[in-house]
PDB file of C-alpha atoms in Angstrom:
ATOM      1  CA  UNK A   1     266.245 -74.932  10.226  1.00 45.00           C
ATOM      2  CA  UNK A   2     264.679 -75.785  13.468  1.00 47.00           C
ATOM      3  CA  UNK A   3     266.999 -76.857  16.669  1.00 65.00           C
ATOM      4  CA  UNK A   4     264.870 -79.948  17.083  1.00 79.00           C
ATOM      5  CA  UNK A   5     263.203 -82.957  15.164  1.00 85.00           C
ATOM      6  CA  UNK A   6     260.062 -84.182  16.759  1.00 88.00           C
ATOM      7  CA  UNK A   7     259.932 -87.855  17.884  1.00 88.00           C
ATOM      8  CA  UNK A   8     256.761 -89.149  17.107  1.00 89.00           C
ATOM      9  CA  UNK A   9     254.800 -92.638  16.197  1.00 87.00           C
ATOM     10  CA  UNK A  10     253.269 -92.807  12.257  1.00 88.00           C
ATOM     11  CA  UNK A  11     249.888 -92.499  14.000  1.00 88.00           C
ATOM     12  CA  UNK A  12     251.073 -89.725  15.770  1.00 89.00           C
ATOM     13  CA  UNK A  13     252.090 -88.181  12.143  1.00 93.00           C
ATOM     14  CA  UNK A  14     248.958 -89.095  10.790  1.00 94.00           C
ATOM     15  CA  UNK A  15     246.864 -87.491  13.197  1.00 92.00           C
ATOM     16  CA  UNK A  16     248.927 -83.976  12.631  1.00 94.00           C
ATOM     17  CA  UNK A  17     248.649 -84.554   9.088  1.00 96.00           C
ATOM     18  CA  UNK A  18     244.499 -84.744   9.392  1.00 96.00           C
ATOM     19  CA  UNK A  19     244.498 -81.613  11.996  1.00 96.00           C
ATOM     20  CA  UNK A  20     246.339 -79.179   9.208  1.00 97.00           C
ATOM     21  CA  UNK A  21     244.409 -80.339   6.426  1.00 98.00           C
ATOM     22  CA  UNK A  22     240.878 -79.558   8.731  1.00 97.00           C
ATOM     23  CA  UNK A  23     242.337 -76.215   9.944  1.00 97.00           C
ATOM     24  CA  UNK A  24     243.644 -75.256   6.447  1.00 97.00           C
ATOM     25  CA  UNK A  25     240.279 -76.128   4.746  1.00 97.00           C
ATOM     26  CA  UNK A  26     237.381 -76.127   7.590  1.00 97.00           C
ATOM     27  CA  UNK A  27     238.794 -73.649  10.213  1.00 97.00           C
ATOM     28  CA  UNK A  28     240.194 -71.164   8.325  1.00 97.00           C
ATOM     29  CA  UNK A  29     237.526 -70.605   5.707  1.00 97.00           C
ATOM     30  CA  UNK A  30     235.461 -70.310   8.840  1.00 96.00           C
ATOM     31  CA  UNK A  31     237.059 -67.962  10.626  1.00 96.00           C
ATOM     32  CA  UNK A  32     237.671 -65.797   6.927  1.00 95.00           C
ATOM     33  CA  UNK A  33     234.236 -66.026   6.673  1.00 94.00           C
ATOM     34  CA  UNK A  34     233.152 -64.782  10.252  1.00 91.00           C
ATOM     35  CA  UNK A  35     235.552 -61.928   9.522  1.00 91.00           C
ATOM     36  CA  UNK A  36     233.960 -60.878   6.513  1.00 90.00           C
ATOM     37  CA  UNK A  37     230.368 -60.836   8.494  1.00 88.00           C
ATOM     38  CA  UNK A  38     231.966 -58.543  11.170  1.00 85.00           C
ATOM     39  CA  UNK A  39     233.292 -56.127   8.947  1.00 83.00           C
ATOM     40  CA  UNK A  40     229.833 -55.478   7.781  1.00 82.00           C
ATOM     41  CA  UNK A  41     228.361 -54.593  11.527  1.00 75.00           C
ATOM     42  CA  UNK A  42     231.044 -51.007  11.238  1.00 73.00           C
ATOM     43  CA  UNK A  43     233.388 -49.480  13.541  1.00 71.00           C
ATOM     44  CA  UNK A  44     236.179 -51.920  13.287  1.00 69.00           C
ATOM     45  CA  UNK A  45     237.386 -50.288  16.433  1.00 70.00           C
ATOM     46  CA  UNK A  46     234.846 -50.955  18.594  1.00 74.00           C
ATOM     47  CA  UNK A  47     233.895 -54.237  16.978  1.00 76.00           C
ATOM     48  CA  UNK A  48     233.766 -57.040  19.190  1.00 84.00           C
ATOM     49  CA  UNK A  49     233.265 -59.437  16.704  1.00 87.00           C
ATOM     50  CA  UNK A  50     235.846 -58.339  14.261  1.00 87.00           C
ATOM     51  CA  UNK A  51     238.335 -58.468  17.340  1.00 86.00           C
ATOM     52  CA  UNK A  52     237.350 -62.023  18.439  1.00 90.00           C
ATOM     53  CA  UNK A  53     237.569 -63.248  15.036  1.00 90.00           C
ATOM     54  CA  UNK A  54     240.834 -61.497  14.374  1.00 91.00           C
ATOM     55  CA  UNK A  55     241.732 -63.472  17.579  1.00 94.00           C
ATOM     56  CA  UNK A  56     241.161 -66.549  16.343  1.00 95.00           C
ATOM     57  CA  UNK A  57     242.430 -66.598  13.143  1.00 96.00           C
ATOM     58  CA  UNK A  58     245.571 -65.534  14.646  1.00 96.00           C
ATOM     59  CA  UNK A  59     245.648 -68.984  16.922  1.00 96.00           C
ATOM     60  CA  UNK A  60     244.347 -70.651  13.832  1.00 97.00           C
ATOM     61  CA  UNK A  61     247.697 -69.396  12.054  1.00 97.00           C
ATOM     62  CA  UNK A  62     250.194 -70.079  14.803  1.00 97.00           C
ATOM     63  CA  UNK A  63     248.765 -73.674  15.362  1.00 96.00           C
ATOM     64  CA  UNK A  64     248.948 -74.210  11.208  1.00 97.00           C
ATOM     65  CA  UNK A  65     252.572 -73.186  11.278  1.00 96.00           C
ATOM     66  CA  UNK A  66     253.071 -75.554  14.415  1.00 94.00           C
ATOM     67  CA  UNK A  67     252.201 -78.318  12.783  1.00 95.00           C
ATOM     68  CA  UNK A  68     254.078 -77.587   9.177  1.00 95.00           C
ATOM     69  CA  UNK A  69     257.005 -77.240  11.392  1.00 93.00           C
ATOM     70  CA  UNK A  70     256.493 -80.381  13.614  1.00 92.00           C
ATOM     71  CA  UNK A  71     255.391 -82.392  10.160  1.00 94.00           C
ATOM     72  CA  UNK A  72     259.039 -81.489   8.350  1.00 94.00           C
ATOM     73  CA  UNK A  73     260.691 -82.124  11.135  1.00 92.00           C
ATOM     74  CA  UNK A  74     259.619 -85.143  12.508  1.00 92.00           C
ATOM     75  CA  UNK A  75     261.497 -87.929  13.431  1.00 89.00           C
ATOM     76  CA  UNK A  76     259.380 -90.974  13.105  1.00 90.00           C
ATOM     77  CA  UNK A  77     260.427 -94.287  15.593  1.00 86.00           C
ATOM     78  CA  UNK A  78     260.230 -97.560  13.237  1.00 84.00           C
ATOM     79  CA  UNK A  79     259.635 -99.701  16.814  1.00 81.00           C
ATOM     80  CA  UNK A  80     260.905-102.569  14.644  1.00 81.00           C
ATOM     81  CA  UNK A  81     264.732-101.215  14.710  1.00 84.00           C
ATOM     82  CA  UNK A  82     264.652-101.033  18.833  1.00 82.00           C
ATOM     83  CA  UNK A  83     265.205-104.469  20.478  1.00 84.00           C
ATOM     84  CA  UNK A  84     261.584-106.405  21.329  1.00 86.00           C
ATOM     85  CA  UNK A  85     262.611-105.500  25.375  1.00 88.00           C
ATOM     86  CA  UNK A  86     263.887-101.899  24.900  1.00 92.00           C
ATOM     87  CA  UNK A  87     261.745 -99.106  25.924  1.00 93.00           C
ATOM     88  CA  UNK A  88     261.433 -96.571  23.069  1.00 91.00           C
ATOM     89  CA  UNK A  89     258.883 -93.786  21.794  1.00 90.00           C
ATOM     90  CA  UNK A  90     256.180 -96.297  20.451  1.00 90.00           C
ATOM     91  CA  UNK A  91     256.107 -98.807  22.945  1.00 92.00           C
ATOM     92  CA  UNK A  92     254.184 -99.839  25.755  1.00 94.00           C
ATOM     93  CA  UNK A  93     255.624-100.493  28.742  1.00 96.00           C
ATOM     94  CA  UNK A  94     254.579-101.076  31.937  1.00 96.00           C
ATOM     95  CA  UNK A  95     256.331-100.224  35.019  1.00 96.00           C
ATOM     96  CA  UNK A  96     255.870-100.852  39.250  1.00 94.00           C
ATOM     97  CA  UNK A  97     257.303 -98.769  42.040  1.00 93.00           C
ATOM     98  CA  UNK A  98     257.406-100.817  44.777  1.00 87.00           C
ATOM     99  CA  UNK A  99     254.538-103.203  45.797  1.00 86.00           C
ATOM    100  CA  UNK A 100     252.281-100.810  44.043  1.00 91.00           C
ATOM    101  CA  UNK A 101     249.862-102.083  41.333  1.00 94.00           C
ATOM    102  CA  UNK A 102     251.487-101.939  37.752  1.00 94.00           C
ATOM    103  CA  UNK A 103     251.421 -98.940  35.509  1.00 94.00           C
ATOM    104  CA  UNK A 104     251.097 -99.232  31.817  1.00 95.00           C
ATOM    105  CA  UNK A 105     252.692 -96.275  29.253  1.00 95.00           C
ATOM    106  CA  UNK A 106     252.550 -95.663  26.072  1.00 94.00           C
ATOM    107  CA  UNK A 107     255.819 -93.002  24.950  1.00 94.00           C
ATOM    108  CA  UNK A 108     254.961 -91.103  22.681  1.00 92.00           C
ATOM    109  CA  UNK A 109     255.900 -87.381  21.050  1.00 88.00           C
ATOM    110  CA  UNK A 110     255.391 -84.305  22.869  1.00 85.00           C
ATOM    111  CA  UNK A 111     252.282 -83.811  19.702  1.00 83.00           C
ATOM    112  CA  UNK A 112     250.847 -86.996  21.004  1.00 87.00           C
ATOM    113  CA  UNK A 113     250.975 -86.579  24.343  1.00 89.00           C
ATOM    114  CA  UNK A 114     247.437 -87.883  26.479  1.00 90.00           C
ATOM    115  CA  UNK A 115     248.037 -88.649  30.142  1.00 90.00           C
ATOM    116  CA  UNK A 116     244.330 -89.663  30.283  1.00 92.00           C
ATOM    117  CA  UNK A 117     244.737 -92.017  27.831  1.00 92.00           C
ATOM    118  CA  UNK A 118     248.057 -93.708  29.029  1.00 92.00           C
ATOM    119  CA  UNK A 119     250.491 -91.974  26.486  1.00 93.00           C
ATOM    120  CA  UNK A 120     252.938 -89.895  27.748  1.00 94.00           C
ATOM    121  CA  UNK A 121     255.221 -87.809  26.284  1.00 93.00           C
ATOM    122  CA  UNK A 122     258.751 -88.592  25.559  1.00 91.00           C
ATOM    123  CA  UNK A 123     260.300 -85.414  27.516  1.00 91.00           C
ATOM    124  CA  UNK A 124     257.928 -86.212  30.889  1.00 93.00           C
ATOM    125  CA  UNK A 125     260.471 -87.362  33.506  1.00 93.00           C
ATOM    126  CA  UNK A 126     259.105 -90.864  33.114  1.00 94.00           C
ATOM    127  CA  UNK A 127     259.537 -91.461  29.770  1.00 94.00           C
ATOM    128  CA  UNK A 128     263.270 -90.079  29.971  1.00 94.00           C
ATOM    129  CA  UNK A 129     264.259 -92.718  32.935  1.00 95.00           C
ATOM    130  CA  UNK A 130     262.610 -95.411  30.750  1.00 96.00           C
ATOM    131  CA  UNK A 131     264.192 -95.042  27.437  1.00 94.00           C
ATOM    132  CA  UNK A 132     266.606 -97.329  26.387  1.00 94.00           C
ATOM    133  CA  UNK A 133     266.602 -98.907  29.207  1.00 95.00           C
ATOM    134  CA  UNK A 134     265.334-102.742  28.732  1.00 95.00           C
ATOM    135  CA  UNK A 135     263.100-105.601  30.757  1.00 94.00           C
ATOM    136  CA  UNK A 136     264.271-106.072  33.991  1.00 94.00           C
ATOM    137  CA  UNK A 137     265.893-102.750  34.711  1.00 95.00           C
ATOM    138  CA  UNK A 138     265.492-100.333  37.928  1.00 95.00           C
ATOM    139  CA  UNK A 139     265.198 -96.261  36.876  1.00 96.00           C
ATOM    140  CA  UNK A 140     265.455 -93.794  39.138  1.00 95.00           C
ATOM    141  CA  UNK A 141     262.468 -91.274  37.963  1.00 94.00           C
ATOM    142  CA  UNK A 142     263.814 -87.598  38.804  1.00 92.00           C
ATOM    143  CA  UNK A 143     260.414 -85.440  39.209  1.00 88.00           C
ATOM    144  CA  UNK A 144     260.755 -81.676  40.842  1.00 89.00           C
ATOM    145  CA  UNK A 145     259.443 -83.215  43.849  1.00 91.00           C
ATOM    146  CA  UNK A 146     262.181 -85.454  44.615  1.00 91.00           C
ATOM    147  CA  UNK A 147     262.992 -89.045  43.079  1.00 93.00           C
ATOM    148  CA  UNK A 148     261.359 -92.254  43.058  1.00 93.00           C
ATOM    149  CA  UNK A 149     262.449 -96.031  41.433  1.00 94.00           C
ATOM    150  CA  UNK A 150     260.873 -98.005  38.888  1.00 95.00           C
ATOM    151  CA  UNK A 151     261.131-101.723  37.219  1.00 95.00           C
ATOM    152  CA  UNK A 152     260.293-102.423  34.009  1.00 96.00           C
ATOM    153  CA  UNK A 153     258.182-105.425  33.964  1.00 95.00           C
ATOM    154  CA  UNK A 154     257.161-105.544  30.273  1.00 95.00           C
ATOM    155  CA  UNK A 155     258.027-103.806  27.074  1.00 94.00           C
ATOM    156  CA  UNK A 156     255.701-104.738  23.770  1.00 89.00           C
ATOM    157  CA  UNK A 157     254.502-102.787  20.705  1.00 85.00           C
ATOM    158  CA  UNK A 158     252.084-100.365  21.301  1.00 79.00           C
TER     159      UNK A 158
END
């Protein structure tokens, strides 16, 4: 059993759910396939071909079994159950430090995790000052470069 669920939103589960089924029936017939055609050039040993498609299978694999583990283990965040103001994995919330211009977040799982596109993961330094903590409230964000503080201006679904 693993030593950790995986906090994640239903889209975030959904998403994982489409990736396996594309590796398991696009990406690894493909990569069968190109192993087959290498085969057929010879010398396995001095096959670069066979190697890189050997290669990739093998991250094909590993990122199938990712996913079945993250899938049985997840731990998905019914946003309804945390109070309307309460920052939790599923939420938006935006933030200010200082007189700077506002920030909006999305938390999310680790799996879900897109900086670029506002969601960040639950385990970034951010999202750990903000959760649980509710409208109104100063965090103190502890980063590896030193520590900065943070209100919560709004909380909604995200």
């Amino acid at each position: 059993m693993a030593d950790k669920s995986y906090p994640m939103t239903a889209e975030g589960k959904q998403k994982l759910e489409e990736e396996l089924e594309d590796l398991k029936k696009v990406k690894r017939p493909e990569v069968i396939n190109r192993i087959k055609i290498a085969r057929g050039f010879g010398d396995l040993s001095e096959n670069s071909e066979y190697t890189s498609a050997k290669d990739e299978q093998s991250v094909v694999e590993s990122r199938i079994s990712q996913i079945i583990e993250m899938i049985q283990y997840a731990n998905v965040i019914d946003t309804d159950k945390v109070a309307n103001d309460e920052v939790s994995v599923g939420k938006k919330v935006t933030v200010q430090e200082d007189d700077d211009d506002p920030e909006e977040y999305i938390i999310v799982g680790s799996a879900e995790s897109d900086p670029d596109d506002g969601k960040i993961s639950n385990d970034s330094p951010i999202a750990k000052a903000l959760i649980g903590k509710h409208v109104g409230d100063i965090v103190t964000v502890d980063t590896p470069v030193g520590s900065y503080d943070l209100t919560i201006k709004a909380v909604g679904v995200a």
